[in-house]
Short mmCIF file of C-alpha atoms and ligand atoms in Angstrom, two decimals:
data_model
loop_
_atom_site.label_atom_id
_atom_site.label_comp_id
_atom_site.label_asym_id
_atom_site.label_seq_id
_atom_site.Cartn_x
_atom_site.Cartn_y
_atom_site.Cartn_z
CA UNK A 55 0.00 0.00 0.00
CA UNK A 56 1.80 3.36 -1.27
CA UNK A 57 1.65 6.59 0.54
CA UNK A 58 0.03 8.48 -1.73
CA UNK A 59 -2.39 11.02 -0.85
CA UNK A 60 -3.87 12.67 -4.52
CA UNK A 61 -5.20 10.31 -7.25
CA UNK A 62 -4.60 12.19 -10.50
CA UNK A 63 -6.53 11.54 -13.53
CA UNK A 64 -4.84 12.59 -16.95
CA UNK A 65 -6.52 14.83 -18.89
CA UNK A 66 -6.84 12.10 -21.85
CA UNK A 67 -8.45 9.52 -19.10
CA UNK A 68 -11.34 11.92 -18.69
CA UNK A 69 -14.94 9.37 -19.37
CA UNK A 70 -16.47 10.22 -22.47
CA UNK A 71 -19.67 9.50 -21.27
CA UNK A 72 -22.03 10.32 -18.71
CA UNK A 73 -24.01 7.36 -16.88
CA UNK A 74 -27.62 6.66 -16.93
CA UNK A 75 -28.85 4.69 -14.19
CA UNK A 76 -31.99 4.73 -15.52
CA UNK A 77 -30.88 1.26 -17.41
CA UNK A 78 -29.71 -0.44 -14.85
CA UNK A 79 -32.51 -0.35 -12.42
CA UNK A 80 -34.41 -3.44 -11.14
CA UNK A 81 -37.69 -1.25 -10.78
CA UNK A 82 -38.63 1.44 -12.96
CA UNK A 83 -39.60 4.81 -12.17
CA UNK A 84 -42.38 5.48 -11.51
CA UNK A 85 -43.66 8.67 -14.54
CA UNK A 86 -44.19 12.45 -14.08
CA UNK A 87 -47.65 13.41 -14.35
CA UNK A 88 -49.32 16.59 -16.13
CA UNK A 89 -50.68 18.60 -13.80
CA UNK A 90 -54.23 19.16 -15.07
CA UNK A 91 -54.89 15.79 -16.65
CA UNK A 92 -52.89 13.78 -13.95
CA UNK A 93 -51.48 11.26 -17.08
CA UNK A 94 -48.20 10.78 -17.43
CA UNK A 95 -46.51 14.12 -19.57
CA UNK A 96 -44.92 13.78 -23.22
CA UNK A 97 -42.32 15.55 -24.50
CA UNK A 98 -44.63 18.27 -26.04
CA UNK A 99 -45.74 19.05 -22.43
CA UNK A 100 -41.99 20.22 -21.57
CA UNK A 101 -40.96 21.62 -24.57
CA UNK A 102 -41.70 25.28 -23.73
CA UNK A 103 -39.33 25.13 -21.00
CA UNK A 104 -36.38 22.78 -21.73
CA UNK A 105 -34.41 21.90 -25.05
CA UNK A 106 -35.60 18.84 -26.88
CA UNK A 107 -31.74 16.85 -26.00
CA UNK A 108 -32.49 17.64 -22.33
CA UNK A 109 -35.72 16.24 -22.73
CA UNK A 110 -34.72 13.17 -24.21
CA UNK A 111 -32.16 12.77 -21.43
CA UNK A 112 -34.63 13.40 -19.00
CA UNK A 113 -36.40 10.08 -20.19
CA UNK A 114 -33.42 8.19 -22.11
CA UNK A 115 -33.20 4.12 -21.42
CA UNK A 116 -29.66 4.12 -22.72
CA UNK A 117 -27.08 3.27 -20.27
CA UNK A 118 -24.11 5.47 -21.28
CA UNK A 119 -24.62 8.95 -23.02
CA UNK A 120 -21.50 10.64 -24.64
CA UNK A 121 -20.37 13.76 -23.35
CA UNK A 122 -20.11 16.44 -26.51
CA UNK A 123 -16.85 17.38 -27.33
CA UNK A 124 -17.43 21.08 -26.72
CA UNK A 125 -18.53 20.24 -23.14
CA UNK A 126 -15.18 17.94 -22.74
CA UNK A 127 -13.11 20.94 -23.59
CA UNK A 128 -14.93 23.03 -21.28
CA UNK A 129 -15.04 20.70 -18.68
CA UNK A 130 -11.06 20.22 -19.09
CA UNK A 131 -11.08 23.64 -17.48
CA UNK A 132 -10.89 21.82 -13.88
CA UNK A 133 -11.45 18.41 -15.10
CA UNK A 134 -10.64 15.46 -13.97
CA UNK A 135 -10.70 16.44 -10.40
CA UNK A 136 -8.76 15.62 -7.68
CA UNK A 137 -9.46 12.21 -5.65
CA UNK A 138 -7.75 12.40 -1.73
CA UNK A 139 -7.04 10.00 0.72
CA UNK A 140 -7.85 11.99 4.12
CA UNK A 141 -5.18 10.23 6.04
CA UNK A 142 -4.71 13.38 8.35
CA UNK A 143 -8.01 13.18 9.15
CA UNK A 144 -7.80 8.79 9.46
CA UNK A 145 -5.12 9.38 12.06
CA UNK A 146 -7.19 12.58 13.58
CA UNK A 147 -9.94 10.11 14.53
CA UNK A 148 -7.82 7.17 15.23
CA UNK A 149 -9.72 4.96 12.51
CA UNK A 150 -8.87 1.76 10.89
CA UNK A 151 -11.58 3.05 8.43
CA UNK A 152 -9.31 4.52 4.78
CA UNK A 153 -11.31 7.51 4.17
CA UNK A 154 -11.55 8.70 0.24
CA UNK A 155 -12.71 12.34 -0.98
CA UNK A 156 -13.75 13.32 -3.76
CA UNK A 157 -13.03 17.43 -4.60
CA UNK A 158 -15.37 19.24 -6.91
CA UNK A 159 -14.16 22.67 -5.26
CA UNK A 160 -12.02 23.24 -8.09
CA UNK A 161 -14.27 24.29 -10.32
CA UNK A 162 -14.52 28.17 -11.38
CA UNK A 163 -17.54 28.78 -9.39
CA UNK A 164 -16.20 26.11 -6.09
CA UNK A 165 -18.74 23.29 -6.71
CA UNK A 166 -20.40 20.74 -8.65
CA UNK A 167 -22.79 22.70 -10.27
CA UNK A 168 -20.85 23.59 -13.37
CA UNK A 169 -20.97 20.10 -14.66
CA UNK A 170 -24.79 20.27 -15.15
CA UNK A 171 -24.60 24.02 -15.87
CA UNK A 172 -21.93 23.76 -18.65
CA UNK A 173 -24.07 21.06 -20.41
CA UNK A 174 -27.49 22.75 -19.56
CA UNK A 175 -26.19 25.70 -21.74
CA UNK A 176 -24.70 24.04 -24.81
CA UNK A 177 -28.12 22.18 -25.63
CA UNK A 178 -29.88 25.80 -25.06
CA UNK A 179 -27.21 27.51 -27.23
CA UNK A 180 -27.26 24.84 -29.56
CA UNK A 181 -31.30 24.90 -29.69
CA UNK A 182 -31.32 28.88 -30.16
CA UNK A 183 -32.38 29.59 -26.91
CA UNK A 184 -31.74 33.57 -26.26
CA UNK A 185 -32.55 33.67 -22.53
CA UNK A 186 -32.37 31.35 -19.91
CA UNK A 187 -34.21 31.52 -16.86
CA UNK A 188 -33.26 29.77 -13.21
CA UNK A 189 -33.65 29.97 -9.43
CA UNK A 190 -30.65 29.68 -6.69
CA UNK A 191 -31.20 29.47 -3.53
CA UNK A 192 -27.39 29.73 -1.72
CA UNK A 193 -26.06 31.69 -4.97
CA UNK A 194 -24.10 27.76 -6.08
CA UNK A 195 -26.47 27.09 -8.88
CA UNK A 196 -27.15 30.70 -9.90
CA UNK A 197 -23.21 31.84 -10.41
CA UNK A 198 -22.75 28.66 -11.79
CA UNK A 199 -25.14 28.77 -14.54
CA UNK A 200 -24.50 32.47 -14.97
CA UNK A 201 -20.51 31.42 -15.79
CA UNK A 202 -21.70 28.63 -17.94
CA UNK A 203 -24.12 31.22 -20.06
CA UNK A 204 -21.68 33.97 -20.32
CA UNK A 205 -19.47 31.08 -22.28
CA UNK A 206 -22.25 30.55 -24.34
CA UNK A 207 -23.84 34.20 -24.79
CA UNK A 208 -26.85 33.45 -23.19
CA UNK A 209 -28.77 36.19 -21.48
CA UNK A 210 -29.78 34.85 -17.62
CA UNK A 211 -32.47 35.69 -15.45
CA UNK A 212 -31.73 34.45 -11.79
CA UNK A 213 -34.53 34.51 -9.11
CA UNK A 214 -32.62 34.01 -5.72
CA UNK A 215 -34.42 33.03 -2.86
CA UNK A 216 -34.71 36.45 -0.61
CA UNK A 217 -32.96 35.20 2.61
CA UNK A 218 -29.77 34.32 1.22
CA UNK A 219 -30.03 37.80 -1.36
CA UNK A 220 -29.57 39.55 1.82
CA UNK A 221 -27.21 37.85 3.41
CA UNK A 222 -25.25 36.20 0.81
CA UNK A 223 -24.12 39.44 -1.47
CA UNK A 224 -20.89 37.86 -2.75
CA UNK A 225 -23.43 35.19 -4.51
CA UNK A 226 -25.00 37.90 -6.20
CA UNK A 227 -21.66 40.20 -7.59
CA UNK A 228 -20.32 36.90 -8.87
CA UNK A 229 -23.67 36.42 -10.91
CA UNK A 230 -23.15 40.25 -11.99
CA UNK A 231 -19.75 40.06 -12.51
CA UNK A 232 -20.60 37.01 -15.05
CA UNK A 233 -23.55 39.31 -17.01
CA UNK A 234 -26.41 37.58 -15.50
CA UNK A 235 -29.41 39.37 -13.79
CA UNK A 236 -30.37 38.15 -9.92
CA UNK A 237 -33.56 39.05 -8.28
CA UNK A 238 -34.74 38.30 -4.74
CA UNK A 239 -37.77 36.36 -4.97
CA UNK A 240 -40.67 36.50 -4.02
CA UNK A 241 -40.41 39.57 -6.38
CA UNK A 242 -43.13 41.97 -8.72
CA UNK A 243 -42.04 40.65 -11.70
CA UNK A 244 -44.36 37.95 -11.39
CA UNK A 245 -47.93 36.59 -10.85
CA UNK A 246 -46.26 33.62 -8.62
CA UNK A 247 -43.92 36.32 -7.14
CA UNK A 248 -46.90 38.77 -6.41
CA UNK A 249 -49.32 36.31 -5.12
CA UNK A 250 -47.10 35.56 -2.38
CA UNK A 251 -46.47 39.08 -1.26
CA UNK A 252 -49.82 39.40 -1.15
CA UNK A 253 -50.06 37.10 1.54
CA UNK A 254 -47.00 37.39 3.38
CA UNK A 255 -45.00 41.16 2.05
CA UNK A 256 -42.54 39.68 4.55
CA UNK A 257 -42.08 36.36 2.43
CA UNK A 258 -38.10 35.39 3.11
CA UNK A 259 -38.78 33.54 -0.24
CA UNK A 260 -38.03 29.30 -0.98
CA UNK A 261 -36.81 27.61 -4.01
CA UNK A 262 -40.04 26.54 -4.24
CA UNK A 263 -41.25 30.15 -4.62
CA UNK A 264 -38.45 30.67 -6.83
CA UNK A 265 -39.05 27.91 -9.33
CA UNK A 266 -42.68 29.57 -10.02
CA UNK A 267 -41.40 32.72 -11.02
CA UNK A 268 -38.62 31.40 -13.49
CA UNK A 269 -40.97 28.78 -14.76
CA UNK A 270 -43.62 31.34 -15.08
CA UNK A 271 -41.11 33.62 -17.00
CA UNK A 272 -39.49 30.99 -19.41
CA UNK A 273 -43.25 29.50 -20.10
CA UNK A 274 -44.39 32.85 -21.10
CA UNK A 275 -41.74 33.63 -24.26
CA UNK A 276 -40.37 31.38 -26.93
CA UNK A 277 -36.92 32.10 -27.16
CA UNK A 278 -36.64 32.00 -22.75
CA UNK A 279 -35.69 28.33 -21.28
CA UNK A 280 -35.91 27.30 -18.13
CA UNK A 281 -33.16 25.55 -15.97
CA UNK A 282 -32.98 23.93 -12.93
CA UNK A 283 -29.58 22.64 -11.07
CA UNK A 284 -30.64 19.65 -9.71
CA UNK A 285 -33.48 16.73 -9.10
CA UNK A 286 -34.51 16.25 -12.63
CA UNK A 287 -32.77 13.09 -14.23
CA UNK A 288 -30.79 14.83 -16.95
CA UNK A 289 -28.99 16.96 -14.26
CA UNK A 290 -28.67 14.23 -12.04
CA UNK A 291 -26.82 12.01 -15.31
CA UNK A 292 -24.59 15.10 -15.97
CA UNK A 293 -23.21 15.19 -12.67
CA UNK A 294 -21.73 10.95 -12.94
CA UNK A 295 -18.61 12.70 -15.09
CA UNK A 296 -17.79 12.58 -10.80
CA UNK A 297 -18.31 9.17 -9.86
CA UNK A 298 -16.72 7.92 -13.68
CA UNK A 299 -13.68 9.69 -12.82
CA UNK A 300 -13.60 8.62 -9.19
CA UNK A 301 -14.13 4.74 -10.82
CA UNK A 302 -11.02 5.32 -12.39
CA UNK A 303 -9.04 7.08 -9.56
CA UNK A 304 -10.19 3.84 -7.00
CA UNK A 305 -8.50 1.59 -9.30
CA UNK A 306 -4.94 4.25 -9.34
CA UNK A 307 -5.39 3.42 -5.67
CA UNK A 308 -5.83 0.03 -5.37
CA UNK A 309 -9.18 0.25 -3.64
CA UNK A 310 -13.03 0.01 -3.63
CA UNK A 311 -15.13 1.85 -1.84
CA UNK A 312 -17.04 -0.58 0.83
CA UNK A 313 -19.29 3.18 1.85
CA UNK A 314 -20.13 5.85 0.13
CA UNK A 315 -21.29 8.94 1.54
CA UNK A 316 -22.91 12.33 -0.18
CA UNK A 317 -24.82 15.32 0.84
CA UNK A 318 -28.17 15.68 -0.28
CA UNK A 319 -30.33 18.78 -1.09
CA UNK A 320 -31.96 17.81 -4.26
CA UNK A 321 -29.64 15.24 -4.68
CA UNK A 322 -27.75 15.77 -8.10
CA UNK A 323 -24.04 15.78 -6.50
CA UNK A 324 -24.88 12.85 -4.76
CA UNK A 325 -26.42 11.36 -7.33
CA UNK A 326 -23.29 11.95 -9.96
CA UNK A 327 -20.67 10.10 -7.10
CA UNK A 328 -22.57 7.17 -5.98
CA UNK A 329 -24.76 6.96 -9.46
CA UNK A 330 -22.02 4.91 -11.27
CA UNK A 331 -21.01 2.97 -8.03
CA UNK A 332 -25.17 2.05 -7.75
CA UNK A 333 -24.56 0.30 -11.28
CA UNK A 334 -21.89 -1.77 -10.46
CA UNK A 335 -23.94 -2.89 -7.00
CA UNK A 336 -26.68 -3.84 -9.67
CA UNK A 337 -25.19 -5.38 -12.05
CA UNK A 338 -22.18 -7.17 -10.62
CA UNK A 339 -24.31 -7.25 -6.89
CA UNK A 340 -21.59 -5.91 -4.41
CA UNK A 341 -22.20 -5.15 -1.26
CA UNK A 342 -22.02 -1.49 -1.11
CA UNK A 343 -23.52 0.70 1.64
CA UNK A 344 -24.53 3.90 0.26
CA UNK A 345 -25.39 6.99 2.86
CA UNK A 346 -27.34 10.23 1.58
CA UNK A 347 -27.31 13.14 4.63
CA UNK A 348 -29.78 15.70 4.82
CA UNK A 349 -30.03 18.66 7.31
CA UNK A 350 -32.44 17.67 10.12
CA UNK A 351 -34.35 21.32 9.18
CA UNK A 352 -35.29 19.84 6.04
CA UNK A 353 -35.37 16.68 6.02
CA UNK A 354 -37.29 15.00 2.85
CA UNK A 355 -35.50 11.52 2.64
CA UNK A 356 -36.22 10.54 6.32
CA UNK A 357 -39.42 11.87 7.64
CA UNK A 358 -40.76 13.03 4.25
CA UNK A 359 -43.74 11.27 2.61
CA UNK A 360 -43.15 9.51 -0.48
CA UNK A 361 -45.86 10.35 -2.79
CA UNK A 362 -46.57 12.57 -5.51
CA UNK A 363 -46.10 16.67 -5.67
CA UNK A 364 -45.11 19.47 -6.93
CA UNK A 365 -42.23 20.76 -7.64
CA UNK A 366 -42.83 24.38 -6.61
CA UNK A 367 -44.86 26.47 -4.72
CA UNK A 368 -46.81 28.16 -7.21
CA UNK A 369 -47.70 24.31 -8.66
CA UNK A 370 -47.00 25.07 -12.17
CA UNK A 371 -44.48 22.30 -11.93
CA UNK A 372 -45.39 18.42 -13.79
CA UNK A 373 -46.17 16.24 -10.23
CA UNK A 374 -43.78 13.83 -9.72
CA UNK A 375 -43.33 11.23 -7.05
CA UNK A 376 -40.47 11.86 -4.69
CA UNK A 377 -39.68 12.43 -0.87
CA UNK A 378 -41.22 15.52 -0.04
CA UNK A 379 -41.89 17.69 2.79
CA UNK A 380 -45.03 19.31 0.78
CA UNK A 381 -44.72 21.91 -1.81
CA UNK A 382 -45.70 24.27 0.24
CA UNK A 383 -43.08 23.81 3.25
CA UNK A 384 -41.24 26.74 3.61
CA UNK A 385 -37.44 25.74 6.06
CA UNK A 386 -37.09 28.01 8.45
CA UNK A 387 -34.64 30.91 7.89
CA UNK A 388 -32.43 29.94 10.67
CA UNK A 389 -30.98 27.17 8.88
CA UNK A 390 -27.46 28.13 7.35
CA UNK A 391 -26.44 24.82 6.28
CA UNK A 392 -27.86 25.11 2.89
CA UNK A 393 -29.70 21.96 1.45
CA UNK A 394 -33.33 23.71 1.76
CA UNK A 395 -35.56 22.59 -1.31
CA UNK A 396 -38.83 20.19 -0.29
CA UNK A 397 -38.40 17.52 -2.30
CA UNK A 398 -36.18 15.01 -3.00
CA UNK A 399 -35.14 14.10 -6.67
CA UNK A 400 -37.31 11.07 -7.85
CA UNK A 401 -34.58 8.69 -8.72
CA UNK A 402 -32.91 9.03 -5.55
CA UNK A 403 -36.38 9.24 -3.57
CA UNK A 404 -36.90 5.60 -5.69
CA UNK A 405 -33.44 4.15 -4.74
CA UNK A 406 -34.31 4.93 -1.46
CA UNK A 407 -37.66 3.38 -1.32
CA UNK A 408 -36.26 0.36 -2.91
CA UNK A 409 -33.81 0.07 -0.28
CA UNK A 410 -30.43 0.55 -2.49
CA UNK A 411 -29.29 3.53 -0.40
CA UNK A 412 -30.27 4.90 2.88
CA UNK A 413 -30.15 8.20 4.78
CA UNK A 414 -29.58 10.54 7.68
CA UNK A 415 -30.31 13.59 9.09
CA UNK A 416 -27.93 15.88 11.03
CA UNK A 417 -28.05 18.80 12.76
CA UNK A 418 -26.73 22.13 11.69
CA UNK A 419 -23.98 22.45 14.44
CA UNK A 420 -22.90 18.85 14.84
CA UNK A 421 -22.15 19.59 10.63
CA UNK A 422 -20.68 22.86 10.74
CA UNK A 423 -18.09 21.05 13.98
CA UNK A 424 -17.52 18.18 11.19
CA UNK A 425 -16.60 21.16 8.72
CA UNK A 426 -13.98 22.66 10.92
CA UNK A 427 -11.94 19.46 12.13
CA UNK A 428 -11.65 18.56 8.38
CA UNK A 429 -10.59 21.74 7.29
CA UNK A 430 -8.01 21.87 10.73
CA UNK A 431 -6.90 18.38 9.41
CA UNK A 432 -7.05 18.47 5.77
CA UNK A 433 -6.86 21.88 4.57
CA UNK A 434 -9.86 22.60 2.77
CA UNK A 435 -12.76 24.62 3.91
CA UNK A 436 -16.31 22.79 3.08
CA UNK A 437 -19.21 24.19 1.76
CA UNK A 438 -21.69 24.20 4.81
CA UNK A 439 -23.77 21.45 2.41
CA UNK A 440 -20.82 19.42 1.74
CA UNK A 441 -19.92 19.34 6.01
CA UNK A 442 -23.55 17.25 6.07
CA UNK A 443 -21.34 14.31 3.93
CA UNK A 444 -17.66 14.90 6.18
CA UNK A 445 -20.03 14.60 9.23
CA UNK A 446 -21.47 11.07 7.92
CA UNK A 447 -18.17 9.97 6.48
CA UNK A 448 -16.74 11.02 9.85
CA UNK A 449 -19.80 8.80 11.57
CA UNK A 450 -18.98 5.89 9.31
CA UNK A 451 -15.23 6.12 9.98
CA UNK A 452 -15.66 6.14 13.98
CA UNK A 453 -18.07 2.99 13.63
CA UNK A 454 -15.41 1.48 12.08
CA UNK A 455 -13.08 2.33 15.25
CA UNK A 456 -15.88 0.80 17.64
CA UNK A 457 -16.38 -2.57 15.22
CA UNK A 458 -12.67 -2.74 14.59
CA UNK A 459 -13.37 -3.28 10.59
CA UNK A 460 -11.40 -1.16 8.39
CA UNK A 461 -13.70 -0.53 5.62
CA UNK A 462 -12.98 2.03 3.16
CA UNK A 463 -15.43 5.12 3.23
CA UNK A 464 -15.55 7.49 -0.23
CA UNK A 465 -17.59 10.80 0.34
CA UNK A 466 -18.11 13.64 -2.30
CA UNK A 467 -16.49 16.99 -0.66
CA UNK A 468 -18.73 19.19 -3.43
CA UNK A 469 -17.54 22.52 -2.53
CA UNK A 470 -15.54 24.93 -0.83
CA UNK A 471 -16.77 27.30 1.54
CA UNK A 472 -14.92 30.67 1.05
CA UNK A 473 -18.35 32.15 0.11
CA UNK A 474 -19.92 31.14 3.17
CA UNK A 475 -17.84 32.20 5.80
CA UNK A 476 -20.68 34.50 7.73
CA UNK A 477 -22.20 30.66 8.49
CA UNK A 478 -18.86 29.42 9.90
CA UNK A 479 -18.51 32.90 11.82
CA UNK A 480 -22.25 32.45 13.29
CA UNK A 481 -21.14 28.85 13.74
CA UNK A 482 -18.10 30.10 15.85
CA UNK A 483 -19.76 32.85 17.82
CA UNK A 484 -22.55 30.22 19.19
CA UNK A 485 -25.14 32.36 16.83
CA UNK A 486 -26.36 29.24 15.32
CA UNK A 487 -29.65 27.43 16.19
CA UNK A 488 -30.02 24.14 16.82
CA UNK A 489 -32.11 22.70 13.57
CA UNK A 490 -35.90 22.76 14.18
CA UNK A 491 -37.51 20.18 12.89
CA UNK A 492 -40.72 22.03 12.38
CA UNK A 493 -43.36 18.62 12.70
CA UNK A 494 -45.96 21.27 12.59
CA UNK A 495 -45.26 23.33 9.60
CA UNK A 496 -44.79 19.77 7.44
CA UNK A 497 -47.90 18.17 8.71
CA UNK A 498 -49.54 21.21 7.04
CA UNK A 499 -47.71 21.46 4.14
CA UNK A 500 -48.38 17.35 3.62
CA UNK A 501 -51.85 18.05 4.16
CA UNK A 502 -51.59 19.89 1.16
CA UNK A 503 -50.62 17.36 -0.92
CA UNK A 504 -52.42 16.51 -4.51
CA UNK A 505 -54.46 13.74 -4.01
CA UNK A 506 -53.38 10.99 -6.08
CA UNK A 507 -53.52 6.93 -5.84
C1 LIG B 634 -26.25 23.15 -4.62
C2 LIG B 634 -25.34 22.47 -3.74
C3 LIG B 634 -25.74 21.35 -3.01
C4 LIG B 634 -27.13 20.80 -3.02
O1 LIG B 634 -27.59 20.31 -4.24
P1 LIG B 634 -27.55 18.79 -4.66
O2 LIG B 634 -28.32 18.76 -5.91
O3 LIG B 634 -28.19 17.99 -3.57
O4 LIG B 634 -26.12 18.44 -4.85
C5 LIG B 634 -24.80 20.73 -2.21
N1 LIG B 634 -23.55 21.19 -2.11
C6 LIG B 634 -23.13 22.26 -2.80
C7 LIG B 634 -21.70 22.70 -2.64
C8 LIG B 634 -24.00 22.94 -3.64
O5 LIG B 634 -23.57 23.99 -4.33
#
């Protein structure tokens, strides 16, 4: 066993294809549904909002799809990136456990999200699509998508949920600085926007509420498109470029992953680590555990109902069936640890219900402690989202120490946190609040629910 600490995948070894995991399940999914008509939705039903390739993505059967070349050469920007062995942080909690990381920091924006954004805007550009419109919540997906468009010369309109628009203005001058336009939602420019500050002029805003107004806007002109950074399956399949390269970088090191650990807010850089690892489970049936964390504030994979919703607030959205808190859950504004949408994407709700991965919920400070020993021990600062997957790995690692089995733990680190260093600073100065989980506030919104058998 060599020392080595970086797995380094030559630009020329970079996958030429995403993975569809669609192919390889044992049950299928179960089918979006049209709002109005409740039957399963065509392609004609989404083609206002979305490019016909995404489309075709979104409900491909094929197992591998090749990654265009123009998106390889864009992606070769930061691509392949980095694999670590965290043996600072293996000695730092005395583990026989080998703990693996994953870095998708290194991208120009610090995350994942470019992987999905770069792609999102080719098949626009290539499709003639003049304006894009998107929500953000934290600012990831919105400065992400706004670099990705200002490659392309797209115009972007960004609806950013209002909490983190007011306390998150670096977000927000990156999106500038790119060319794209940001707006706190719930804002005027819209009849979703305007019906909830009708009700509420206080509205701190969701990424449900969000979603309505940049649907609403991209539904209402030809040449706008709409874009969303993660649940959908096309996103999700965009992200496994991750887990394809991190196949490849388990072999340089001689290993295979026994646990694999992500963070999950809509699930989509979860999804693209463990996606490709799911597969081989499947088809070659190892025995892989696979753990999805979620913030105990919002927390749609364990004590959400799986059934079918919406997608947003406004319910403009197709229903599909996922873990969901109810569209019309709103997290409470105290949470800083990111991860705040409703639902769950469907094709990790289904893996879930089908009992190929499982999940837990953590609270904000137990992360945000997580966050800082890494970083003390390994250098890097995570995203407050990505400190939900250090805290599991870190759980996995010490079971290991009470079992005595040295398993080897792989976890997706999808972000750095230099952004989001007022979190870390409330997180140091005892501001933060232990997570509510607000039983209440769901049982209403579930109430809510469509009625569907
Ligand atoms: C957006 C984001 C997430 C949550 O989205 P997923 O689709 O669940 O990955 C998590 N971590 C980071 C760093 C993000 O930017």
């Amino acid at each position: 066993m060599s020392d080595r600490i970086k797995f380094f995948l030559e630009e020329s070894k970079m996958p030429k294809n995403w993975y569809n995991i669609a192919a390889d399940l044992p049950k299928p999914l179960s089918p979006p549904l049209h709002p109005g008509t409740l039957k399963p939705i065509g392609p004609d039903d989404l083609a206002p909002l979305f490019p016909m390739a995404l489309i075709g993505q979104e409900v491909s059967q094929d197992k591998e799809i090749e990654i265009p070349e123009p998106i390889r050469e864009i992606y070769k920007q930061w691509r392949p990136s980095p694999l670590y062995r965290a043996r600072k942080l293996e000695k730092f909690l005395d583990t026989p456990a080998k703990i693996y990381y994953k870095y998708e920091g290194v991208s120009p924006t610090g995350s994942h999200k470019p992987n999905t954004a770069i792609a999102q805007a080719f098949y626009n550009k290539e499709e003639g699509t003049k304006k894009i419109t998107t929500e953000t919540g934290a600012g990831q997906w919105g400065s992400s998508l706004a670099y990705a468009c200002s490659i392309f010369g797209i115009e972007l309109d960004v609806y950013m949920v209002k909490v983190s628009f007011e306390q998150k203005p670096y977000r927000k001058l990156i999106m500038q600085t790119y060319g794209a336009r940001c707006v706190a939602s719930p804002s005027s420019e819209t009849e979703s926007g305007k019906a909830i500050l009708a009700k509420d002029p206080n509205s701190t805003g969701s990424l449900g509420i969000a979603i309505s107004e940049a649907v609403e806007m991209a539904a209402k002109d030809k040449n706008t498109k709409y874009s969303l950074g993660s649940v959908l399956n096309h996103v999700l399949m965009h992200q496994t470029i991750v887990g394809n390269e991190t196949l490849l970088q388990m072999e340089m090191a001689g290993d295979y992953p026994d646990i694999l650990v992500g963070c999950t807010g809509g699930g989509s850089n979860f999804s693209g680590l463990v996606f490709p690892f799911l597969g081989k489970k499947f088809r070659e049936k190892k025995n892989t555990r696979v753990i999805a964390c979620e913030p105990k504030s919002c927390p749609s994979l364990t004590k959400g109902k799986y059934a079918y919703d919406f997608g947003d607030t406004g319910r403009l959205t197709p229903l599909v069936k996922m873990h969901t808190l109810g569209s019309q859950f709103i997290p409470p504004s105290t949470h800083s640890g990111g991860l705040r949408y409703h639902g769950m994407a469907p094709m990790v709700s289904h893996l879930k219900e089908i009992g190929a991965i499982e999940a837990k919920a953590y609270g904000q400070k137990e992360c945000f402690e997580a966050g800082v020993n890494f970083a003390r021990v390994e250098g890097i600062v995570p995203a407050p989202e990505a400190t939900h997957a250090v805290k599991g790995a870190i759980e996995a690692a010490l079971e290991c120490k009470n079992n005595g089995k040295g398993k080897t733990i792989l976890f997706n680190l999808c972000g750095h946190g230099h952004f989001d260093m007022k979190a870390y600073g409330d997180y140091f100065d005892n501001k933060l609040e232990e997570d509510k989980y607000d039983e209440a506030g769901i049982n209403k919104a579930l109430e809510e629910l469509p009625k569907i058998d």
